[in-house]
PDB file of C-alpha atoms and ligand atoms in Angstrom:
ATOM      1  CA  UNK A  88     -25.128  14.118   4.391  1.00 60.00           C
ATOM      2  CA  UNK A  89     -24.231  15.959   1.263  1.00 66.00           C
ATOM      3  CA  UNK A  90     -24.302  14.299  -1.898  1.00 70.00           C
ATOM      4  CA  UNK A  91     -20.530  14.926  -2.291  1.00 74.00           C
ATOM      5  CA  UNK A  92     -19.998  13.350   0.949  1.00 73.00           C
ATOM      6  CA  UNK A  93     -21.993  10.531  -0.092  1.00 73.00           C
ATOM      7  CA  UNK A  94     -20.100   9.980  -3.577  1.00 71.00           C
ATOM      8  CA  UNK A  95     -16.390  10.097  -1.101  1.00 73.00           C
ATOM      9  CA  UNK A  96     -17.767   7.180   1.221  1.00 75.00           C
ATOM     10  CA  UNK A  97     -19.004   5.173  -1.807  1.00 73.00           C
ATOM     11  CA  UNK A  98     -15.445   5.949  -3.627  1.00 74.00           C
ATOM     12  CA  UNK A  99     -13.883   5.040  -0.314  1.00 77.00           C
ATOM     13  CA  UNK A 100     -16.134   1.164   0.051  1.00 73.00           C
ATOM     14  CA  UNK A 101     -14.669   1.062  -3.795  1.00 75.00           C
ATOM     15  CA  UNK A 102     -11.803   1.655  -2.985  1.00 75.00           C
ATOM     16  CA  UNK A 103     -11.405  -0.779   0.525  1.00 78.00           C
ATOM     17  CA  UNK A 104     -13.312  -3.354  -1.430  1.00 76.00           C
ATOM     18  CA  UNK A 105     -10.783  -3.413  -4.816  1.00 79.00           C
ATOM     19  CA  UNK A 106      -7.522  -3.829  -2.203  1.00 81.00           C
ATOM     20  CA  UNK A 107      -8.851  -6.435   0.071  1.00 86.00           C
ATOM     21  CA  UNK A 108      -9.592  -8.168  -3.630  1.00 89.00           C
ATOM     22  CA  UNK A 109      -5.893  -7.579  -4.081  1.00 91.00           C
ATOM     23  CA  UNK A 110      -4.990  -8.596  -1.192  1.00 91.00           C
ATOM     24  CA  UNK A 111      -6.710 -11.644  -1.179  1.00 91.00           C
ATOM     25  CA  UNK A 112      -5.474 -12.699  -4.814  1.00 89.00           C
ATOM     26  CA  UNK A 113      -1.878 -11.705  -4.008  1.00 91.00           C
ATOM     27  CA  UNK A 114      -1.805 -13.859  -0.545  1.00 89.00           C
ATOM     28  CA  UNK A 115      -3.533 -17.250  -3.017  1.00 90.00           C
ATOM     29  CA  UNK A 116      -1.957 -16.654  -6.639  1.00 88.00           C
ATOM     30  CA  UNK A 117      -0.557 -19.822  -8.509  1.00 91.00           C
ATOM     31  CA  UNK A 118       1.651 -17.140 -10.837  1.00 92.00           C
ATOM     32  CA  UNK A 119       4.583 -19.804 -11.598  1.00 95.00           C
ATOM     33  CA  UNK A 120       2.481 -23.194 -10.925  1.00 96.00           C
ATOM     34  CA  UNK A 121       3.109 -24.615 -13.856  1.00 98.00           C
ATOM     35  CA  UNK A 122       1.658 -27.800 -12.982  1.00 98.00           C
ATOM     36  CA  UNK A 123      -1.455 -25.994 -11.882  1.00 98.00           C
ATOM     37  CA  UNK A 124      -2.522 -23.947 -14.169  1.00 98.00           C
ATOM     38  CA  UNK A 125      -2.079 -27.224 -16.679  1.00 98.00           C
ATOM     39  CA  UNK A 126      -4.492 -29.011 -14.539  1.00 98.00           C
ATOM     40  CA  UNK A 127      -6.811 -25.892 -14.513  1.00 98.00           C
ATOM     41  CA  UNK A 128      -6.992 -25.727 -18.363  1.00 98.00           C
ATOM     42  CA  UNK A 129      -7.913 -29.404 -18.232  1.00 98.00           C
ATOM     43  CA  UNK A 130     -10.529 -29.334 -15.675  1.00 98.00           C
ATOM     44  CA  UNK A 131     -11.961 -26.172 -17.558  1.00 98.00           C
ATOM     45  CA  UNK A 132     -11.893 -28.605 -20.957  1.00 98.00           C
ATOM     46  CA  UNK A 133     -14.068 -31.582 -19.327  1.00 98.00           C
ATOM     47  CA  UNK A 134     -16.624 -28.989 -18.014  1.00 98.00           C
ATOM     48  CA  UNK A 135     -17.486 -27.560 -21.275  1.00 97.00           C
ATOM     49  CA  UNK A 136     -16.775 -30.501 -23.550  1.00 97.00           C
ATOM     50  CA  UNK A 137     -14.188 -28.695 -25.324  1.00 98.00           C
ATOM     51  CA  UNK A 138     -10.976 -30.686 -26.332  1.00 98.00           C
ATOM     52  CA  UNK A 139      -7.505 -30.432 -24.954  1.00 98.00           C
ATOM     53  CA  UNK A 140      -4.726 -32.368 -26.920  1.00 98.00           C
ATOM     54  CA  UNK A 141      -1.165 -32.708 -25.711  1.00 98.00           C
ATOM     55  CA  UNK A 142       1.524 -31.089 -27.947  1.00 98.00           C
ATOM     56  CA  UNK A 143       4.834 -31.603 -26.412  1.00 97.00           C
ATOM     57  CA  UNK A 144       4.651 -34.364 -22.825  1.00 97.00           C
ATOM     58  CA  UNK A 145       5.279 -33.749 -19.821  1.00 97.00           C
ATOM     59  CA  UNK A 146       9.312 -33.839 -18.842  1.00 95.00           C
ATOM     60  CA  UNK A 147      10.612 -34.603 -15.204  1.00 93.00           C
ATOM     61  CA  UNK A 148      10.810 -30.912 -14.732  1.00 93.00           C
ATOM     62  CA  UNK A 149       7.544 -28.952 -16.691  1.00 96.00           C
ATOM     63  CA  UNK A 150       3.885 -30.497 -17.487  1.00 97.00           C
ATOM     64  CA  UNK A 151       3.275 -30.957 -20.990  1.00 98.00           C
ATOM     65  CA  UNK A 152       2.459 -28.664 -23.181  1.00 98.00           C
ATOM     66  CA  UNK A 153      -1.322 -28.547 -24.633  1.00 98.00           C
ATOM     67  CA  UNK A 154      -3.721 -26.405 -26.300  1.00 98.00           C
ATOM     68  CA  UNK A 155      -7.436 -26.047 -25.351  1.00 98.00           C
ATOM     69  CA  UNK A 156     -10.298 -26.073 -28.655  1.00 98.00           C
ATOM     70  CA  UNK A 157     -13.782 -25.623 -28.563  1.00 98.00           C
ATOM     71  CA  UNK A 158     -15.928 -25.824 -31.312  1.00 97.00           C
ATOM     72  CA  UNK A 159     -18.107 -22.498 -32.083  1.00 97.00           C
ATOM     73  CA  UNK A 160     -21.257 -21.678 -34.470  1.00 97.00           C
ATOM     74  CA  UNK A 161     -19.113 -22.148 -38.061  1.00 96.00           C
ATOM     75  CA  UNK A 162     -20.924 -19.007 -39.282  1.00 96.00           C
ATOM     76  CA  UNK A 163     -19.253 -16.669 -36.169  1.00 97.00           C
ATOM     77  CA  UNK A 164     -15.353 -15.615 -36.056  1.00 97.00           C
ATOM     78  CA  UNK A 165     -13.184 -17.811 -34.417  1.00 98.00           C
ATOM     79  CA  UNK A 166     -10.606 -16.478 -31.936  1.00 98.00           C
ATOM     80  CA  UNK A 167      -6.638 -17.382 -31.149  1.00 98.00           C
ATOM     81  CA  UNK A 168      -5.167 -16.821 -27.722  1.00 98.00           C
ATOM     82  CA  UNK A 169      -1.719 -17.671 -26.496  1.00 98.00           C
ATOM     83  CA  UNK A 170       0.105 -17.110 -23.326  1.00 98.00           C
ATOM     84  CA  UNK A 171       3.232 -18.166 -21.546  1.00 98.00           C
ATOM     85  CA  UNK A 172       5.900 -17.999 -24.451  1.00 98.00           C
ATOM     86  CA  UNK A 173       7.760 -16.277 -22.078  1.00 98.00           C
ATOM     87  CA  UNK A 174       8.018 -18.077 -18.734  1.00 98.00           C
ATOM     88  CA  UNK A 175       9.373 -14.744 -16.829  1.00 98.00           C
ATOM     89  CA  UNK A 176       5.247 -13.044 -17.958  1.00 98.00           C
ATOM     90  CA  UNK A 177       3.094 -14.561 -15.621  1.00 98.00           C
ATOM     91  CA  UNK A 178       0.179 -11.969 -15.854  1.00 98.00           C
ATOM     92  CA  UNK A 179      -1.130 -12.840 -19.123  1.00 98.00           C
ATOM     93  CA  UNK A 180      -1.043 -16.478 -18.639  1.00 98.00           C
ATOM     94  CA  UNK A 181      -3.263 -16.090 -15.359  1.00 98.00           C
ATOM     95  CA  UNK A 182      -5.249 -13.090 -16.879  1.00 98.00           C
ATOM     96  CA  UNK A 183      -6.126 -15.914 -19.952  1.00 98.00           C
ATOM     97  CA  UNK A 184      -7.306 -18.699 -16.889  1.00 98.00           C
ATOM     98  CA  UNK A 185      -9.627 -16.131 -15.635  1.00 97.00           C
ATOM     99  CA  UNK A 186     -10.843 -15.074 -19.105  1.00 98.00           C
ATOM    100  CA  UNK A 187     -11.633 -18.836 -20.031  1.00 98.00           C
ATOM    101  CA  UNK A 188     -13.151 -19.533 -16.701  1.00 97.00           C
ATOM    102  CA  UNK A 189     -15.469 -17.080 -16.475  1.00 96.00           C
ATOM    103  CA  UNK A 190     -16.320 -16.426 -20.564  1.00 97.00           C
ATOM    104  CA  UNK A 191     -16.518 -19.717 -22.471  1.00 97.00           C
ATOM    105  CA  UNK A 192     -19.712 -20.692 -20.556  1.00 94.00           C
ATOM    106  CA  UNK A 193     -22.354 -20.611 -23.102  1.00 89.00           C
ATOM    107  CA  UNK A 194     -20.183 -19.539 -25.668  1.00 96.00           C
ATOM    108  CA  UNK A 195     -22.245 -18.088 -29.230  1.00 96.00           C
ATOM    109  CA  UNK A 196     -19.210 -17.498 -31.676  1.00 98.00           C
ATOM    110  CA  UNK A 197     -16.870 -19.668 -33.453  1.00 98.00           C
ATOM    111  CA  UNK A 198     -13.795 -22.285 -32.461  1.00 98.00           C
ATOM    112  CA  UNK A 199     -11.481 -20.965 -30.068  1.00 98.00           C
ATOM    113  CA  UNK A 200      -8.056 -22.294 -29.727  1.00 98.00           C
ATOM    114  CA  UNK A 201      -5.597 -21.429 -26.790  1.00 98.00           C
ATOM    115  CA  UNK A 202      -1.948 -22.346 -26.326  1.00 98.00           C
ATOM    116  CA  UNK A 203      -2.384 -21.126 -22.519  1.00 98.00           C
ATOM    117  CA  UNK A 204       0.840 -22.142 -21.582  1.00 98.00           C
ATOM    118  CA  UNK A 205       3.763 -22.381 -24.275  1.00 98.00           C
ATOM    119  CA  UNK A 206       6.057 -22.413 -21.827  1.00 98.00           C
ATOM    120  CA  UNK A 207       5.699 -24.663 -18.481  1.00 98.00           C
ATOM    121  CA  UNK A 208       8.985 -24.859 -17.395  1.00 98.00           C
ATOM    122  CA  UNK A 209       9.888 -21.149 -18.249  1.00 98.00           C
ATOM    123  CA  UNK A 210       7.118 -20.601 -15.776  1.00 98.00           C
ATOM    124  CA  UNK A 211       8.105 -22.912 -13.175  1.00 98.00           C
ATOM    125  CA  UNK A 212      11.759 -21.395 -13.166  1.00 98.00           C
ATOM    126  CA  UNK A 213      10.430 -17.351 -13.803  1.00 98.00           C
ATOM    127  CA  UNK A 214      12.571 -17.462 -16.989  1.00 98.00           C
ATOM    128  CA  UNK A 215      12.262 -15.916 -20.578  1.00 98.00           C
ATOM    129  CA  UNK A 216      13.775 -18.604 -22.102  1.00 97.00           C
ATOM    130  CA  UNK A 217      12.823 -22.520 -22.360  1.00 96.00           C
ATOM    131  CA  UNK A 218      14.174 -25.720 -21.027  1.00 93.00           C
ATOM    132  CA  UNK A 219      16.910 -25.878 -23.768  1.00 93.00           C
ATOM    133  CA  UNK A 220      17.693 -21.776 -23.119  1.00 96.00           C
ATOM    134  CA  UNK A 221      16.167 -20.589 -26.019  1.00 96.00           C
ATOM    135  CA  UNK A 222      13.680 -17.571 -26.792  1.00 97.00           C
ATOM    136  CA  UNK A 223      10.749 -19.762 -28.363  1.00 97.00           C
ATOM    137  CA  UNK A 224       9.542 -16.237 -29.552  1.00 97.00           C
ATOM    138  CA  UNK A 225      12.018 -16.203 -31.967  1.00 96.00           C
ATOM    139  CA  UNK A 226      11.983 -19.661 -33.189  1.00 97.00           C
ATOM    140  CA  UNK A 227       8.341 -19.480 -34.616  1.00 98.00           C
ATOM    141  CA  UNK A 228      10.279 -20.461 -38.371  1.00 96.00           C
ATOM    142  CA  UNK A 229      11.719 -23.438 -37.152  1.00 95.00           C
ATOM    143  CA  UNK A 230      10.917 -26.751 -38.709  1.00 94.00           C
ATOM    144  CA  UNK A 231      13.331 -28.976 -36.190  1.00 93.00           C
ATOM    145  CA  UNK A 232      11.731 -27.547 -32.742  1.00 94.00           C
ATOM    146  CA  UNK A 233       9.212 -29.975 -31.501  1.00 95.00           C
ATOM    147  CA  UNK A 234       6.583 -27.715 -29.865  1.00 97.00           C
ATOM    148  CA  UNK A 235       7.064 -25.404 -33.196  1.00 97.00           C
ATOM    149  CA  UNK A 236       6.220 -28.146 -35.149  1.00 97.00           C
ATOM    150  CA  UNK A 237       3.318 -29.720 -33.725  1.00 98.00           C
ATOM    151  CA  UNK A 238       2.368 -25.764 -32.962  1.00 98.00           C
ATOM    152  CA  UNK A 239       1.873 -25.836 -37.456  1.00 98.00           C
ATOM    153  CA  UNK A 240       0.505 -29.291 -37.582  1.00 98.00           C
ATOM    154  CA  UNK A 241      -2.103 -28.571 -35.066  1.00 98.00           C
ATOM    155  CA  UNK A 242      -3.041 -24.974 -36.554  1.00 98.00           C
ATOM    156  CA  UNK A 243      -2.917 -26.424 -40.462  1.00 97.00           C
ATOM    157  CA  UNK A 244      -5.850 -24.459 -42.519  1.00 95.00           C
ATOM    158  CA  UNK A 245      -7.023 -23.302 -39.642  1.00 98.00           C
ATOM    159  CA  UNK A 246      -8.210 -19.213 -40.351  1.00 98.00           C
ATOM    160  CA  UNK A 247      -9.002 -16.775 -37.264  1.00 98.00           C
ATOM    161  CA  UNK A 248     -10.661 -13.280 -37.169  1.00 97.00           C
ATOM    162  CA  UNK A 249      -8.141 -12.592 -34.528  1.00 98.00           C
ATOM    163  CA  UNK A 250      -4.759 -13.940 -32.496  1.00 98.00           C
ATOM    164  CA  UNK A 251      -3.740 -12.285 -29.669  1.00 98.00           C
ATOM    165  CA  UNK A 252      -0.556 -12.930 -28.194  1.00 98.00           C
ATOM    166  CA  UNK A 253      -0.013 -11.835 -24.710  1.00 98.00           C
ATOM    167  CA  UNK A 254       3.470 -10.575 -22.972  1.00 98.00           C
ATOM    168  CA  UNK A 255       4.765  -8.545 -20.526  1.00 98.00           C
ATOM    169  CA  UNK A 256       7.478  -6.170 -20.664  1.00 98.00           C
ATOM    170  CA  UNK A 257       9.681  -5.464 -17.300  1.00 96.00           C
ATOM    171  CA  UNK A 258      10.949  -1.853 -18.481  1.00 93.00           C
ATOM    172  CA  UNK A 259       7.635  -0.804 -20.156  1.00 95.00           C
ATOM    173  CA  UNK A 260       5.390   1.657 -17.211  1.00 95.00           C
ATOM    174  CA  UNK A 261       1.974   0.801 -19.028  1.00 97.00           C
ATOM    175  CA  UNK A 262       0.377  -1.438 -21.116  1.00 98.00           C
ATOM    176  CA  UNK A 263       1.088  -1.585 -24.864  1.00 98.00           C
ATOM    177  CA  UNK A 264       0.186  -3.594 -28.338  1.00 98.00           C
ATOM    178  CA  UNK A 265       1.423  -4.339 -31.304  1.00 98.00           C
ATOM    179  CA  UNK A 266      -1.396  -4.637 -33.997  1.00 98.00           C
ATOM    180  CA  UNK A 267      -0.314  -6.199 -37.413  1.00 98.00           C
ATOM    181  CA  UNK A 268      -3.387  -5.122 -39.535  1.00 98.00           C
ATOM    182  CA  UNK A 269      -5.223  -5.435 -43.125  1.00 97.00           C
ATOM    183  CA  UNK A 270      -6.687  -2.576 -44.531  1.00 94.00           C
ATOM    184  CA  UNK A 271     -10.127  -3.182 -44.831  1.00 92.00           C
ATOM    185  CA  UNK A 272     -10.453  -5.615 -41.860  1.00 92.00           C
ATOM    186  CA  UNK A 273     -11.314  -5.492 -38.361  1.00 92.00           C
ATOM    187  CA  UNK A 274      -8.939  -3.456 -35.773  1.00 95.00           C
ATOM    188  CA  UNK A 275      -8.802  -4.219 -32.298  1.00 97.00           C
ATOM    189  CA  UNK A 276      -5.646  -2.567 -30.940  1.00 97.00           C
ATOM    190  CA  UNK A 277      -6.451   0.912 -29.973  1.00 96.00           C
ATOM    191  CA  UNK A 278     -10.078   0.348 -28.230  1.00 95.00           C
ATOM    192  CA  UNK A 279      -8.250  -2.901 -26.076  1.00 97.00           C
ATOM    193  CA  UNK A 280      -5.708  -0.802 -24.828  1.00 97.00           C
ATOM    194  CA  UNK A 281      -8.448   1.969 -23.615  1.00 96.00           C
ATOM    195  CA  UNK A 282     -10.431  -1.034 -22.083  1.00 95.00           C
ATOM    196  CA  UNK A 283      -7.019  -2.247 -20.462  1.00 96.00           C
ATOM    197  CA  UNK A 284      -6.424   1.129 -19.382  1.00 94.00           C
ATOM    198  CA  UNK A 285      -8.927   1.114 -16.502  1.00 90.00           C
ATOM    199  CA  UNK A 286      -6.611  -0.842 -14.889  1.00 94.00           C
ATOM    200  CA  UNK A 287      -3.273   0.057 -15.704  1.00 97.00           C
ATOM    201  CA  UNK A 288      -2.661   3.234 -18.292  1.00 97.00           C
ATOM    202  CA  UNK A 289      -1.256   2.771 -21.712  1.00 97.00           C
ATOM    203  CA  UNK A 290       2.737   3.235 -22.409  1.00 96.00           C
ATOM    204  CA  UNK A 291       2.996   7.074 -23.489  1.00 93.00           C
ATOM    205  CA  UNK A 292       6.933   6.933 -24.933  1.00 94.00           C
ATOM    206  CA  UNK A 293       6.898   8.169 -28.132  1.00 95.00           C
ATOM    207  CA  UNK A 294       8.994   4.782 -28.962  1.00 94.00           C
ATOM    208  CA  UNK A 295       8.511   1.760 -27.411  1.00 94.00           C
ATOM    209  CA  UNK A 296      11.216  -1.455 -28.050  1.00 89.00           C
ATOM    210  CA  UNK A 297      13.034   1.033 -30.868  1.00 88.00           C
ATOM    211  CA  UNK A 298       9.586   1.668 -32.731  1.00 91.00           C
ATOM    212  CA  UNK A 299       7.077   4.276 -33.325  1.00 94.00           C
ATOM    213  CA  UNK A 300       4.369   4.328 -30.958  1.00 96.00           C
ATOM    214  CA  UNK A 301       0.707   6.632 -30.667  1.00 96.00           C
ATOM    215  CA  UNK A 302      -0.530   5.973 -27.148  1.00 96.00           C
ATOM    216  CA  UNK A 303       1.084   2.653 -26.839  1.00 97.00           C
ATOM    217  CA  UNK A 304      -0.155   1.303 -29.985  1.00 98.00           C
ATOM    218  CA  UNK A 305       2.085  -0.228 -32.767  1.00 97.00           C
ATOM    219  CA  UNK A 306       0.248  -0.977 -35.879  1.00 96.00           C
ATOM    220  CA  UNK A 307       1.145  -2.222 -39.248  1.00 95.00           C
ATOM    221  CA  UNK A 308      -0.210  -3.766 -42.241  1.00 95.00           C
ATOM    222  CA  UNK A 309       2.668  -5.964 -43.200  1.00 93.00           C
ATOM    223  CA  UNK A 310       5.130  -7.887 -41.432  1.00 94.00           C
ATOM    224  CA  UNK A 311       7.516  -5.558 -39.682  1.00 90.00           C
ATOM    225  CA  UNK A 312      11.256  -6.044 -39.726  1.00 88.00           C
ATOM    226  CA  UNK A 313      13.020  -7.374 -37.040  1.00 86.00           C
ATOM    227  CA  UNK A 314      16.934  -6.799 -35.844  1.00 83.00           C
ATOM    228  CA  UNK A 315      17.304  -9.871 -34.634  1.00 85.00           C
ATOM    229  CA  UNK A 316      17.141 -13.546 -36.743  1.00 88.00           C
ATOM    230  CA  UNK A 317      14.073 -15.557 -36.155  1.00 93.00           C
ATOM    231  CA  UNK A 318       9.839 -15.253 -36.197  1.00 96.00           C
ATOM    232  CA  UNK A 319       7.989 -14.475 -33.157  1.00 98.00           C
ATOM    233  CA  UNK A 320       4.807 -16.345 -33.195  1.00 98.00           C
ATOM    234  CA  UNK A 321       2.408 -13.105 -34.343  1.00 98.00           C
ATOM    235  CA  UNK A 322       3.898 -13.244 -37.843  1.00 97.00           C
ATOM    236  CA  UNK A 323       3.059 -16.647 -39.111  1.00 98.00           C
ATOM    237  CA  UNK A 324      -0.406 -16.133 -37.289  1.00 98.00           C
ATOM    238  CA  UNK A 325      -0.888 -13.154 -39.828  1.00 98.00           C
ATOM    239  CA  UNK A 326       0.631 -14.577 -42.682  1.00 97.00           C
ATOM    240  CA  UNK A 327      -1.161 -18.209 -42.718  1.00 98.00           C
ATOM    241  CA  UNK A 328      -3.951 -17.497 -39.966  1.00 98.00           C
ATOM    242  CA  UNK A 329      -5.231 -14.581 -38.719  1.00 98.00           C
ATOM    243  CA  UNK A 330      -6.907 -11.273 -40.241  1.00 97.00           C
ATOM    244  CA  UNK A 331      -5.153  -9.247 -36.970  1.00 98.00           C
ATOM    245  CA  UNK A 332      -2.271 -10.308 -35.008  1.00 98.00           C
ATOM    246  CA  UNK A 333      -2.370  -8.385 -31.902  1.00 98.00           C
ATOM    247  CA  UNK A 334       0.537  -9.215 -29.369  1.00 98.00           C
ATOM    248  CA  UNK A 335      -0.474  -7.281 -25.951  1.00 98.00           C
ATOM    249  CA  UNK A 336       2.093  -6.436 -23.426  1.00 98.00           C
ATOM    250  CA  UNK A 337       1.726  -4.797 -19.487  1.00 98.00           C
ATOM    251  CA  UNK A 338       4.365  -3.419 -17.721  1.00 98.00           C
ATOM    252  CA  UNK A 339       5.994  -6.219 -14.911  1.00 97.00           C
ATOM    253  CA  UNK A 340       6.801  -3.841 -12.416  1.00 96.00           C
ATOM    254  CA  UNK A 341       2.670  -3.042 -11.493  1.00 97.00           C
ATOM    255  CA  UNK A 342       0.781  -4.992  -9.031  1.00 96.00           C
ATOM    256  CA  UNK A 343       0.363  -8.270 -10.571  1.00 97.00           C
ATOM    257  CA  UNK A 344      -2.892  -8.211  -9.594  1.00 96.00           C
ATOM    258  CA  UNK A 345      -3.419  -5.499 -11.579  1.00 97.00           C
ATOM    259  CA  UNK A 346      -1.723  -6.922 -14.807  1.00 98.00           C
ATOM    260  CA  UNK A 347      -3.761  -9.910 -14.806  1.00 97.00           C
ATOM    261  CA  UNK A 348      -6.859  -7.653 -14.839  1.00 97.00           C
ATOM    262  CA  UNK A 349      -5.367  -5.045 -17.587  1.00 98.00           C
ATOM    263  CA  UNK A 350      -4.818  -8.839 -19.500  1.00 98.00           C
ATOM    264  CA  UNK A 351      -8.878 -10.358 -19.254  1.00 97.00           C
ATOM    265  CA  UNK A 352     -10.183  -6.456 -20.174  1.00 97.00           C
ATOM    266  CA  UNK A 353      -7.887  -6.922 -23.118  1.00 98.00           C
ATOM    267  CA  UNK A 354      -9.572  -9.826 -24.180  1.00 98.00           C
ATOM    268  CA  UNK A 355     -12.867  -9.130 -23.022  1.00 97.00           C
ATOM    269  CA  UNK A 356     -12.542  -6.619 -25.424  1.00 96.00           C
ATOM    270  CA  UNK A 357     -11.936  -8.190 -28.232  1.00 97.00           C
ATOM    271  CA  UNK A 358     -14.537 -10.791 -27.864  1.00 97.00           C
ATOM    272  CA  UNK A 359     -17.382  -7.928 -27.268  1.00 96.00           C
ATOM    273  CA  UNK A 360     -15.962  -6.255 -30.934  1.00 95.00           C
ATOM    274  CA  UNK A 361     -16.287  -9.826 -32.282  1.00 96.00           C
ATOM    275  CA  UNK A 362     -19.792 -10.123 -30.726  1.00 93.00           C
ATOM    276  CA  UNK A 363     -21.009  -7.072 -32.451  1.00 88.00           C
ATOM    277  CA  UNK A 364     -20.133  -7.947 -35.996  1.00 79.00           C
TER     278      UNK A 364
HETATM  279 ZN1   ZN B1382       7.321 -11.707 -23.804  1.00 61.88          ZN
END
């Protein structure tokens, strides 16, 4: 056998062995089990002593809403994750699930704190919106919302080396990211989309949601304008929290398997630039 022969049939075990991983995920996944993936996050919490507090209870139609903290070495950067502010973006909140499960075992850096699922009920129904009809992405200034409230009470003086915020986006055909940056401080935007990328390629539109974009990445260091009235939640992560809001988006229309993936590289990412500093 020639050795380009042998390199086809080892592609072609790859390649047998990634779909019948597909199609086993497709035929089991819990995308819009909202009640699930709650119960997930709290099994994950008892197993490695972390903490998981209720923010908003459960209603006759969603589970509550919580967030998941574990304490890390004080000395290390801490990390942010959120998912699931938009019930209709399934990937990133299963893509986080995975992340957690497999990487917070034996965990060396500092607190991590993940909203996993702002959203239940959006999730439940596949919509954008929540319960009320509202885009809770734009409501990130209010000071009457309940969940936005307790979302500030909870995060009060708490600093992060990085949030990441992750989304989907049903017209985009790859992944992108918005990176709101300081000069000086760590960047994360660029090499997470190459790592995501494996999976599913980056967005190559020159303009991506009506703004410049370089190879699907966004980046800023100040808060960009919006056209529409109200905060999404990456701005008062960078202004009171984080040194990097990242917000991470892949493209709905893929395999869902394969957004879920292009999600954990994302983070796996980030967490291997935060190991190295
Ligand atoms: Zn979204």
């Amino acid at each position: 056998m020639t050795s380009d022969q042998q390199m086809h049939d080892q592609q072609s075990i790859e390649a047998q062995r990634s779909a019948s991983s597909e199609a086993i995920f497709m035929a089991n996944h819990h995308a819009h089990e909202a009640d699930y993936i709650v119960k997930r996050w709290k099994a994950i919490a008892e197993r490695l002593n972390a903490t998981w507090t209720t923010l908003v209870p459960a209603t006759l139609d969603a589970p509550e809403i919580g967030v998941f903290s574990l304490k890390g070495n004080p000395s290390r950067p801490s990390i942010y994750f959120s998912a699931g502010v938009h019930g209709d973006e399934p990937a990133g909140v299963l893509g986080l699930l995975d992340w957690a499960d497999s990487q917070l075992n034996s965990w060396t850096l500092g607190d991590v704190v993940i909203f996993p699922l702002l959203n239940p009920w959006g999730l439940k129904n596949n919509r954008r919106v929540d319960e009320q009809g509202q885009d809770l992405n734009r409501m990130f200034d209010s000071t009457m919302h309940p969940l936005i409230t307790a979302w500030k009470k909870f995060l009060d003086k708490r600093q992060f080396a990085v949030s990441v915020c992750l989304h989907e986006d049903y017209d985009a055909r790859g992944c992108y990211c918005y990176e709101i940056y300081r000069s000086g401080k760590a960047r994360f935007g660029r090499d997470g989309l190459d790592a995501a990328c494996d999976v599913i390629p980056v967005e190559d539109s020159k303009e991506i949601e009506g703004r410049e974009a370089n190879r699907g990445l966004m980046d800023i260091d100040e808060l960009p304008d919006l056209d529409e009235p109200g905060a999404p939640e990456a701005f008062p992560l960078y202004v009171n929290h984080a040194e990097v809001s990242l917000t991470f988006e892949t493209p709905s229309e893929y395999s869902l398997y394969s957004r879920v993936r292009a999600h954990e590289k994302f983070l796996c990412h980030v967490v291997a630039r935060l190991r190295g500093r």
